[in-house]
mmCIF file of C-alpha atoms and ligand atoms in Angstrom:
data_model
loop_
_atom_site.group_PDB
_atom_site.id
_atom_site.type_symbol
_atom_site.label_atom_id
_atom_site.label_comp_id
_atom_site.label_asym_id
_atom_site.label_seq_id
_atom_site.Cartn_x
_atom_site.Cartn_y
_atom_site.Cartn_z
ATOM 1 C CA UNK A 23 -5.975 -24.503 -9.541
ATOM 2 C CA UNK A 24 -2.562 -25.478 -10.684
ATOM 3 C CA UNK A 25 0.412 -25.254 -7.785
ATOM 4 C CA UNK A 26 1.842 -22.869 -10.339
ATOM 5 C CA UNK A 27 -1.122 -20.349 -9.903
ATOM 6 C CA UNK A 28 -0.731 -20.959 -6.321
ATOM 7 C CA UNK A 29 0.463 -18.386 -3.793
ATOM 8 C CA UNK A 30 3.493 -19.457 -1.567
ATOM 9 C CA UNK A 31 1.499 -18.533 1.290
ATOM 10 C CA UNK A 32 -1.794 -18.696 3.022
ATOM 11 C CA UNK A 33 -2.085 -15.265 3.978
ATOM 12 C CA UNK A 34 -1.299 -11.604 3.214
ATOM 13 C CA UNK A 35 1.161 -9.770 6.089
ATOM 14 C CA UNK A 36 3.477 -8.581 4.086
ATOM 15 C CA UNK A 37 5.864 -8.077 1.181
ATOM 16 C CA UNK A 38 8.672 -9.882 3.347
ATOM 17 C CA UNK A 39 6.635 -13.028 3.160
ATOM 18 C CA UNK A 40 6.177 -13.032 -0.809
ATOM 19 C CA UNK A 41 8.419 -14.717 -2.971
ATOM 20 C CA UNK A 42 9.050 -12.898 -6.869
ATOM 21 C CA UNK A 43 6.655 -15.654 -8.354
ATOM 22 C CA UNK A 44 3.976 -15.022 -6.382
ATOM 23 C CA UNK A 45 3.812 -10.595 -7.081
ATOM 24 C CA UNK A 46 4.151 -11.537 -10.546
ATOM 25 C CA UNK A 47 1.353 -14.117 -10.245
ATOM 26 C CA UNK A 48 -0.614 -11.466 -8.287
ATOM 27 C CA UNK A 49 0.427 -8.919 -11.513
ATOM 28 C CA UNK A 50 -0.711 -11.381 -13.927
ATOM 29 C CA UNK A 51 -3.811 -12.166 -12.305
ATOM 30 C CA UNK A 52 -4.797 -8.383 -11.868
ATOM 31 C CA UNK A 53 -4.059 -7.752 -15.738
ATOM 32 C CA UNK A 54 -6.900 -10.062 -16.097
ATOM 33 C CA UNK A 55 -9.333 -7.953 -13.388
ATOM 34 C CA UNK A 56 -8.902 -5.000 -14.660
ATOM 35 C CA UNK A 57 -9.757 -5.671 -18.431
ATOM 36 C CA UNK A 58 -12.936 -6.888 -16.582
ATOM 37 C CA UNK A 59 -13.427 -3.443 -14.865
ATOM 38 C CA UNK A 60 -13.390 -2.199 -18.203
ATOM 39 C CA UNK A 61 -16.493 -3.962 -19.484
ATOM 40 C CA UNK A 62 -19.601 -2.808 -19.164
ATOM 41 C CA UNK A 63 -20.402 -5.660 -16.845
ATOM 42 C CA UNK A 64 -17.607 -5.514 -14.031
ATOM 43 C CA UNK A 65 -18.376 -8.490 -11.930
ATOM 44 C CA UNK A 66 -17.659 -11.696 -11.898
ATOM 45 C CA UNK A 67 -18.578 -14.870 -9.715
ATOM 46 C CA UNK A 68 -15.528 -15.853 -9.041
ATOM 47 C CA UNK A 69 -16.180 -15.514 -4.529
ATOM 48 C CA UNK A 70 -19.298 -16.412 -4.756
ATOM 49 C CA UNK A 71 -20.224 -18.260 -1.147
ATOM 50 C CA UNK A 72 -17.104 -16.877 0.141
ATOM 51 C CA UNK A 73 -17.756 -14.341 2.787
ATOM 52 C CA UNK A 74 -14.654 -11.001 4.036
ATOM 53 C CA UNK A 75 -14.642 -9.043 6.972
ATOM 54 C CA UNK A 76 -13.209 -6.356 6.461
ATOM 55 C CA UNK A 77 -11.923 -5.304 10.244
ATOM 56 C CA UNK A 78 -10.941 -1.557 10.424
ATOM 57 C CA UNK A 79 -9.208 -0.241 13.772
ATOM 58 C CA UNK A 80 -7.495 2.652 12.029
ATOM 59 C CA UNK A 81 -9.517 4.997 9.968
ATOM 60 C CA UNK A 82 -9.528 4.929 6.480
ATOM 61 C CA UNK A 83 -10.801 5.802 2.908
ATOM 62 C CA UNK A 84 -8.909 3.869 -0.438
ATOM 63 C CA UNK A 85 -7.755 0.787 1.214
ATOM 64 C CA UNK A 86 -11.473 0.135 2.578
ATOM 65 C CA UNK A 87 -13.317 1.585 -0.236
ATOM 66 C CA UNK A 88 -10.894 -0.183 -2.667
ATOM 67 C CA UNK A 89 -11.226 -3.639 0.093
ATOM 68 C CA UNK A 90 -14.809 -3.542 -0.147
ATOM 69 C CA UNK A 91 -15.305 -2.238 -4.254
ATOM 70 C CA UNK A 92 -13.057 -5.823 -4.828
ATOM 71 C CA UNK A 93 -15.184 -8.359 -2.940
ATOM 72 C CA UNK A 94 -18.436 -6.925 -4.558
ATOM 73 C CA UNK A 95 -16.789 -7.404 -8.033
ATOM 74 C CA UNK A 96 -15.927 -10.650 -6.943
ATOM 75 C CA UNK A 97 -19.445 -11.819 -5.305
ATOM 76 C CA UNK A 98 -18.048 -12.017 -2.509
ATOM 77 C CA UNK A 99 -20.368 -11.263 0.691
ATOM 78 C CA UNK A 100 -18.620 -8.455 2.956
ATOM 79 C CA UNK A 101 -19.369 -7.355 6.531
ATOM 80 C CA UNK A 102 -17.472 -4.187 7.475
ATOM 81 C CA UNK A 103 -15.975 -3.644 11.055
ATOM 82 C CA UNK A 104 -15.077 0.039 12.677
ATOM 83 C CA UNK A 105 -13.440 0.177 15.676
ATOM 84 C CA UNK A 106 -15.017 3.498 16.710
ATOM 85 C CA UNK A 107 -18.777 2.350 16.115
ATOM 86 C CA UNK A 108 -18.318 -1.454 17.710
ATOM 87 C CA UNK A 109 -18.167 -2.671 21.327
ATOM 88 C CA UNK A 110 -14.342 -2.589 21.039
ATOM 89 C CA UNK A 111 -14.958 0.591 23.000
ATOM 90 C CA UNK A 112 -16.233 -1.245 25.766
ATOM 91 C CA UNK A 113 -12.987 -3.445 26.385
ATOM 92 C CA UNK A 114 -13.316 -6.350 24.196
ATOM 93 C CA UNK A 115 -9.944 -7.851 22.927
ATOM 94 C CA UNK A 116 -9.112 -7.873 19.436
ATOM 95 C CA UNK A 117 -9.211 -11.716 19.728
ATOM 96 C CA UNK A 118 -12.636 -11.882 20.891
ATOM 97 C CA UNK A 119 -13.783 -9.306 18.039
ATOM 98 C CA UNK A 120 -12.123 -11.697 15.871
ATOM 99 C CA UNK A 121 -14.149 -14.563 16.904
ATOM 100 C CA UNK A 122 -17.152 -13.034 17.156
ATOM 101 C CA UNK A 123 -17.053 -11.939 13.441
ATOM 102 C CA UNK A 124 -15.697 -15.637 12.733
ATOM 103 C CA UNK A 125 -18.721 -17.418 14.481
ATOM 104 C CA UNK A 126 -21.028 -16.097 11.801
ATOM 105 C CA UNK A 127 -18.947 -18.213 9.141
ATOM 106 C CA UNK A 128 -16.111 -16.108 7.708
ATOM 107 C CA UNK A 129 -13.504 -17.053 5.531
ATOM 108 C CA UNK A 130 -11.594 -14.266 4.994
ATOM 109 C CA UNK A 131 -10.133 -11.236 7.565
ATOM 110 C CA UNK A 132 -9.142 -8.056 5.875
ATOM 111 C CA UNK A 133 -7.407 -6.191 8.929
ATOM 112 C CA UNK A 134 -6.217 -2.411 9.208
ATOM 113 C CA UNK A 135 -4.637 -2.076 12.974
ATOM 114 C CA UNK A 136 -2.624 0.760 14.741
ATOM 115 C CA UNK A 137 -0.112 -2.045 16.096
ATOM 116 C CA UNK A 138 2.820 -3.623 14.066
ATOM 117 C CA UNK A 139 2.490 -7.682 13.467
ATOM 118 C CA UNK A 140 -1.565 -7.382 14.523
ATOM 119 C CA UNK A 141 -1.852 -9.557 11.409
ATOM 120 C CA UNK A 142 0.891 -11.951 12.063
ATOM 121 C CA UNK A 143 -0.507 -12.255 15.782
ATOM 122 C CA UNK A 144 -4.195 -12.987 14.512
ATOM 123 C CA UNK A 145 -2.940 -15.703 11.953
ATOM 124 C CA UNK A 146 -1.511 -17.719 14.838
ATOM 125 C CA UNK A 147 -4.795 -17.639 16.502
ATOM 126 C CA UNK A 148 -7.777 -18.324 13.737
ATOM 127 C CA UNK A 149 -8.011 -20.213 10.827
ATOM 128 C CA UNK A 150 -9.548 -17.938 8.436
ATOM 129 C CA UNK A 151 -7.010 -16.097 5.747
ATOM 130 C CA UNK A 152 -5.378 -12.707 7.313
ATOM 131 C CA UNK A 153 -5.204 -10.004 4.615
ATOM 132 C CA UNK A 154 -2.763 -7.204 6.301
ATOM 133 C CA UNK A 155 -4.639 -3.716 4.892
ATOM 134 C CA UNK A 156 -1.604 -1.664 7.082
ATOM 135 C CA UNK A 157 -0.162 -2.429 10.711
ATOM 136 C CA UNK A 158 1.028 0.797 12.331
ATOM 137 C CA UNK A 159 4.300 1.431 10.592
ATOM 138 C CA UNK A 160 5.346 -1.867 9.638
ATOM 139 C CA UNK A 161 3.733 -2.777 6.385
ATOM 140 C CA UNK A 162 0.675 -2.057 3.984
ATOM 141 C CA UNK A 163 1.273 -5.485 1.561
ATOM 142 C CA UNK A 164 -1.226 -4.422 -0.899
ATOM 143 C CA UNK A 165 -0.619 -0.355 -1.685
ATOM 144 C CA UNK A 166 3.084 -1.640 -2.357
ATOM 145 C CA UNK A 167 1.498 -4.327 -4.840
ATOM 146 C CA UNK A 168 -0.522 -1.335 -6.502
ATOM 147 C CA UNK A 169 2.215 0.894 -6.984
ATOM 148 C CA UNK A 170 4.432 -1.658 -8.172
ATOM 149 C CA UNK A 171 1.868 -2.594 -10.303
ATOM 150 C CA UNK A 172 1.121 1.117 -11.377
ATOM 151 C CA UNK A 173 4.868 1.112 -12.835
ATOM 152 C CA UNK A 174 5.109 -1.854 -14.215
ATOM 153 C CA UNK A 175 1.408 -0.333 -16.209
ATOM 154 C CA UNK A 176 3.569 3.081 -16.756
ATOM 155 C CA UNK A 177 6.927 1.980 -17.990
ATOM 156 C CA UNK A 178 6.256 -1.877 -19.029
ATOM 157 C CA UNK A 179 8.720 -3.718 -16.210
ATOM 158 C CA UNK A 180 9.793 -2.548 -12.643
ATOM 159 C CA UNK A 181 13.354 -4.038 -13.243
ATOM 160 C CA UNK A 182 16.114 -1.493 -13.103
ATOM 161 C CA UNK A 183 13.307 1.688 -12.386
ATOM 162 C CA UNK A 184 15.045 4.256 -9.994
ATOM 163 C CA UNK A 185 12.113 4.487 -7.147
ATOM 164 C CA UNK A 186 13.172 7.330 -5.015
ATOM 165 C CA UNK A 187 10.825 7.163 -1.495
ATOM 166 C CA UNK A 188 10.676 10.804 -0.506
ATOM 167 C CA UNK A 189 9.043 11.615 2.757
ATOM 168 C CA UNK A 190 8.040 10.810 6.318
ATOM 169 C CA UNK A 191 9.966 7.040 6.063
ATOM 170 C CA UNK A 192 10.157 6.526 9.774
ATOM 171 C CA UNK A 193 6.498 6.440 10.305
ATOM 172 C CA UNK A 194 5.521 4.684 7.208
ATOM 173 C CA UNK A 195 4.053 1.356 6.526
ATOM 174 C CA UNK A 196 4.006 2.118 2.694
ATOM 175 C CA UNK A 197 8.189 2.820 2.594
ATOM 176 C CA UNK A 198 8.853 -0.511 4.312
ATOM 177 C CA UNK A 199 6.635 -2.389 1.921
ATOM 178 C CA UNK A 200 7.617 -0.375 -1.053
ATOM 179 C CA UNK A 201 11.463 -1.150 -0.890
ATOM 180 C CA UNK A 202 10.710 -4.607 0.246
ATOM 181 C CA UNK A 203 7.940 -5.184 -3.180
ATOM 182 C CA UNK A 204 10.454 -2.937 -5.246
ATOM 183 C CA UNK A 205 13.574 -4.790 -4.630
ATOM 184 C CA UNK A 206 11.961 -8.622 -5.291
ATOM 185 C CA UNK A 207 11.362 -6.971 -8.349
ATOM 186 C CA UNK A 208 14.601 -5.637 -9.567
ATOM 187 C CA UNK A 209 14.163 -1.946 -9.170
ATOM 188 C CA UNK A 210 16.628 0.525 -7.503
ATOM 189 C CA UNK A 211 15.338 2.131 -4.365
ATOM 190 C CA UNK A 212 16.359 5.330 -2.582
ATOM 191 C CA UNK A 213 14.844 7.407 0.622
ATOM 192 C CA UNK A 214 14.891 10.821 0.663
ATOM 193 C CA UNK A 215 13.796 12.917 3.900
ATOM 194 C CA UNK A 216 15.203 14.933 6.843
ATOM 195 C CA UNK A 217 17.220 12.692 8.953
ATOM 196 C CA UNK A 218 14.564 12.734 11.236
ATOM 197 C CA UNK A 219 12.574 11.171 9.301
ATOM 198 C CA UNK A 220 14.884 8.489 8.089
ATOM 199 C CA UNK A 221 15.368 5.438 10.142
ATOM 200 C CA UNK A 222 18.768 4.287 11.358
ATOM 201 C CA UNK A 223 18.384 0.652 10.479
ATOM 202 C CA UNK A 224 17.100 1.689 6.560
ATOM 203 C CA UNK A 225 20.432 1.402 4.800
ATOM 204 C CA UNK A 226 20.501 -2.562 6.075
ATOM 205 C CA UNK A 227 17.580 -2.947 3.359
ATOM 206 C CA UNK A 228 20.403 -1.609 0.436
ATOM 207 C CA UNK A 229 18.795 1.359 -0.340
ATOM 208 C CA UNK A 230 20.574 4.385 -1.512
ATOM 209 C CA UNK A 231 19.744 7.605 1.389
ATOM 210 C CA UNK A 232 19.584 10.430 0.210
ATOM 211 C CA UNK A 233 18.941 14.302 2.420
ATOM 212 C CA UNK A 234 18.694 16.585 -0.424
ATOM 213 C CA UNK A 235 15.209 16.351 -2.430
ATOM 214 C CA UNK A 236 16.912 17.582 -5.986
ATOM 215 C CA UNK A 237 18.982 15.101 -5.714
ATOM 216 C CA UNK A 238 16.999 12.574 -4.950
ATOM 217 C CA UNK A 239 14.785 13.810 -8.212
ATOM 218 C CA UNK A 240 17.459 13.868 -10.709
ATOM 219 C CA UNK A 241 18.729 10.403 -9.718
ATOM 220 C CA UNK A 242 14.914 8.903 -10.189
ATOM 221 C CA UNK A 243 12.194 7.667 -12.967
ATOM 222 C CA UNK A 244 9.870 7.537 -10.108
ATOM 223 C CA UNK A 245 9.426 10.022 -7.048
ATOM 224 C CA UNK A 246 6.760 8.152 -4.423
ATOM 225 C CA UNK A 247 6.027 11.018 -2.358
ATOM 226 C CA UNK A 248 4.799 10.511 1.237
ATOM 227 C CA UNK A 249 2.514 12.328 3.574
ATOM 228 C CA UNK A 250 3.928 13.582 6.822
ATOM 229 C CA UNK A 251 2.007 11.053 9.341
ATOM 230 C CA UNK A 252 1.828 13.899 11.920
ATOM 231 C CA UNK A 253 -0.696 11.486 14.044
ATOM 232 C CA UNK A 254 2.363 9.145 14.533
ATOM 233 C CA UNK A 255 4.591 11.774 15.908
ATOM 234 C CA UNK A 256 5.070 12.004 19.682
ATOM 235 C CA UNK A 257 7.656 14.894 19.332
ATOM 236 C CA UNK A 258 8.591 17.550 16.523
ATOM 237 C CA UNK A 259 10.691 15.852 13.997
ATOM 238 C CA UNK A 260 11.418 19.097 12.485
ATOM 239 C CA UNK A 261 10.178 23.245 12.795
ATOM 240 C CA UNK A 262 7.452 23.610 11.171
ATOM 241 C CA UNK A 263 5.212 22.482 8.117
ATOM 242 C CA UNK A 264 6.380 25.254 6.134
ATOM 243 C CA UNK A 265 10.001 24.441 6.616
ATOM 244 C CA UNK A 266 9.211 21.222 5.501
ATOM 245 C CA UNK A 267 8.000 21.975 2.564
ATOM 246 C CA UNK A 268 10.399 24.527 1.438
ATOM 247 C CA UNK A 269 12.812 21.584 1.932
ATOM 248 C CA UNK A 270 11.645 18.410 0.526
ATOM 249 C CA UNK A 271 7.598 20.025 -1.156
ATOM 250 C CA UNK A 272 7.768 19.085 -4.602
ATOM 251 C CA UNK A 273 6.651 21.756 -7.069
ATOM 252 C CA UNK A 274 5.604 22.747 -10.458
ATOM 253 C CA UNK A 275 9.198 24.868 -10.953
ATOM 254 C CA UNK A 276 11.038 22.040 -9.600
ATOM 255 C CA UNK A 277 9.363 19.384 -11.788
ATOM 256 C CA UNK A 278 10.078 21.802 -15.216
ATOM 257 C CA UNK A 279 13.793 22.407 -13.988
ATOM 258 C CA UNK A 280 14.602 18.458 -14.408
ATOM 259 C CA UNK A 281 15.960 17.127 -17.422
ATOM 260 C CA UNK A 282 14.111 14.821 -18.159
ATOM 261 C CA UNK A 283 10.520 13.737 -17.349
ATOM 262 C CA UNK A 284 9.717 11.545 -14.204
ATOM 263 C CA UNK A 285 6.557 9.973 -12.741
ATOM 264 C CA UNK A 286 4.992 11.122 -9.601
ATOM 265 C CA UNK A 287 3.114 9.019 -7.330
ATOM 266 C CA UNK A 288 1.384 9.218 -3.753
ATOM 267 C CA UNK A 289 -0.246 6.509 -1.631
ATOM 268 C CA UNK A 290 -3.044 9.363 -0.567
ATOM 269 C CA UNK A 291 -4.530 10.757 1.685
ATOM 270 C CA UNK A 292 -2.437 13.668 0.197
ATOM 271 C CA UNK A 293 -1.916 17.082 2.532
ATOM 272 C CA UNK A 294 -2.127 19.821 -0.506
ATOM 273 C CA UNK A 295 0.439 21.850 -0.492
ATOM 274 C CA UNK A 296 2.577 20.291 2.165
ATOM 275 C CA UNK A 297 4.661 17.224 0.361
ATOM 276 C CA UNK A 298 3.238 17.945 -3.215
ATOM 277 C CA UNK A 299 1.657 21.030 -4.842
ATOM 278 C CA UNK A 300 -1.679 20.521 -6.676
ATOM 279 C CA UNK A 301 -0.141 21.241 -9.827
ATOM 280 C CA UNK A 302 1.548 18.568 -9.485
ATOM 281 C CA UNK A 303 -0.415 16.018 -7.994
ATOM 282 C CA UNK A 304 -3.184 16.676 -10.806
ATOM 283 C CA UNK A 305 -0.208 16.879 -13.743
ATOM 284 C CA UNK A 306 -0.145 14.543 -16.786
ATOM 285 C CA UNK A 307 3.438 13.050 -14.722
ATOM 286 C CA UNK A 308 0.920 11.856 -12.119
ATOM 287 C CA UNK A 309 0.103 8.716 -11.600
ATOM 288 C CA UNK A 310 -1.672 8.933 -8.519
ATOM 289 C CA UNK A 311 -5.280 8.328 -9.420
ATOM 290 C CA UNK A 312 -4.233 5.006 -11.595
ATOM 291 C CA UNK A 313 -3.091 4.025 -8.307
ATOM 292 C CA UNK A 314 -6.138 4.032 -7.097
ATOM 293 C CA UNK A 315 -7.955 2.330 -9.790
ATOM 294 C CA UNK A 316 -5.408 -0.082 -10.103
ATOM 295 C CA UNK A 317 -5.868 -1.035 -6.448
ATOM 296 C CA UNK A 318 -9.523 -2.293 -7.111
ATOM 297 C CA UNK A 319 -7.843 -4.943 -9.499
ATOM 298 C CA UNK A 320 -4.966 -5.576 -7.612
ATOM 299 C CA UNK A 321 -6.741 -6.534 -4.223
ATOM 300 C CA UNK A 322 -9.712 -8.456 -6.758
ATOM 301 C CA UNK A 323 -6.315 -10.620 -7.202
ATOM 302 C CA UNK A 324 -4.835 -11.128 -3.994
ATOM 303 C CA UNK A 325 -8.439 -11.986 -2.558
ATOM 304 C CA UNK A 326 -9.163 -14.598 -5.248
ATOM 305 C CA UNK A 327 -5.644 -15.910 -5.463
ATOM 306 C CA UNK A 328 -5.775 -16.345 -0.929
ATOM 307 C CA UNK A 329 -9.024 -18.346 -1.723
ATOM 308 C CA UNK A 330 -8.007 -20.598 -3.902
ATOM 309 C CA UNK A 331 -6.281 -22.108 -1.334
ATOM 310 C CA UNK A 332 -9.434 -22.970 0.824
HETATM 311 N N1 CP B 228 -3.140 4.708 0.963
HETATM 312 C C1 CP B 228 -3.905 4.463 2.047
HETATM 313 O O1 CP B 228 -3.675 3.520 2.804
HETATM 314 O O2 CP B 228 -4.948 5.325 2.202
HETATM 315 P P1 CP B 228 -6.096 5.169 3.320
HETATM 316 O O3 CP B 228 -5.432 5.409 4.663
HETATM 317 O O4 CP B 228 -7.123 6.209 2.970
HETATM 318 O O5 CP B 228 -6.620 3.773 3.226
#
């Protein structure tokens, strides 16, 4: 592979650690995937004799589905981890999990964990690649990739888009990688939320904050609503669910009252009715389920891309 179709780094932990060369290079190489998930024939040797864990503390359903859906169209061979279901339960270290799974010959490590910088700490310790598939509320590298990806599909570039981030930002993994994947690429970001839910330290990153949702919608091309992570919350961050979403739910009526026509996206899993009506979420301004197919392709590239480098 030519350095120029190389990525600047030997694992995935985050956005932070990607340069704009190597998201484009990921976008370029993903183009190429999906037109092969179109054919009738949607694999493609390219992992053969390469073997992925995938290594799930944290439960989940498109980053694992979509994890797993992009090794098999690679040939890859996959083992899956669960946390619940293994002998984690009976006090073994996430280091000796580790190298357990990597005695039987793995190459790659695709890792959900509850903890921030799991990832980073694992990449100091084994030699196989790290792929970061979400650490607590740090980062979740690749659903930034796929909804950068899904604008750049939508509106042809991501440069000088208005992303607004509207949501639960304090406990999300998917707002810190968003900016941070949004920015390299020359988009304008902005969080919307109660002040709660916005983090102190966000407006060091140079994004716009915003408190008041219509606002925050007529300013944007692209509203990335978030779920409320109510199974990160220790304390109430505000009255009541209801409240909430009389505040900052987005509607059919308050879609139609903008002036012009803006895209709607969500990372999933989506609470109905709480940050997003179903009108909405299943309207023709919704992008959310090309999100999801774009994922498959987008993770086919990072995993080929990571190993090349082997
Ligand atoms: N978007 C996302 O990470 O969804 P899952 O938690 O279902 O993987």
């Amino acid at each position: 592979m030519a350095d120029n179709q190389t990525l600047s780094t030997r694992h995935l932990l985050g956005i932070k650690d990607l340069t704009e060369k190597d998201i484009h290079l990921i976008f370029e190489t993903a183009d190429t995937f999906k037109d092969v998930l179109n054919r009738p024939i949607k694999k493609v040797p390219s992992l053969r004799d390469v073997t992925i864990a995938n290594v799930f503390f944290e439960n989940s359903t498109r980053t694992r589905l979509s994890f797993e859906l992009a090794q098999k169209r690679l040939s890859a061979d996959t083992i899956n981890f669960a946390a619940s279901s293994s002998s984690v339960s009976k006090g073994e270290t996430l280091i000796d999990t580790v190298n357990n799974i990597l005695a039987m010959k793995v190459d790659m490590i695709v890792m959900r964990h509850p903890y921030p910088g799991a990832g980073v700490f694992l990449s100091r310790k084994v030699d196989a690649h790290i792929v970061n598939a979400g650490d607590g509320a740090h980062e979740h590298p690749t659903q930034a990739l796929l909804d950068a990806f899904s604008i750049r599909e939508k509106y042809g570039d991501v440069t000088g888009k208005r992303v607004a981030i509207i949501g639960d930002i304090l406990h999300s993994r998917v707002a810190l990688s968003n900016i941070l994947c949004l920015q390299k690429l020359g988009a304008e970001v902005m969080v919307c939320g109660p002040t709660t839910l916005i983090p102190k330290y966000i407006e060091s990153l140079n994004v716009k904050v915003e408190y008041n949702l219509m606002n925050a919608l007529n300013w944007c091309d692209v509203a990335n609503m978030l779920r409320i992570q109510l199974e990160r919350q220790d304390i109430k961050y505000f009255p009541s669910l209801r409240e909430y979403s009389m505040l900052y739910g987005l509607n059919k009526e308050i879609l139609n009252s903008l002036d012009k026509e803006i895209t709607i996206m969500h990372p999933g899993p989506i609470n109905r009715g709480v940050e997003i009506t179903s009108d909405v979420a299943d309207s023709k301004q919704s992008i959310i389920l090309d999100q999801v197919e774009n994922g498959v392709a987008v993770r086919m590239a990072v995993l080929y891309l990571l190993a090349g480098q082997r």
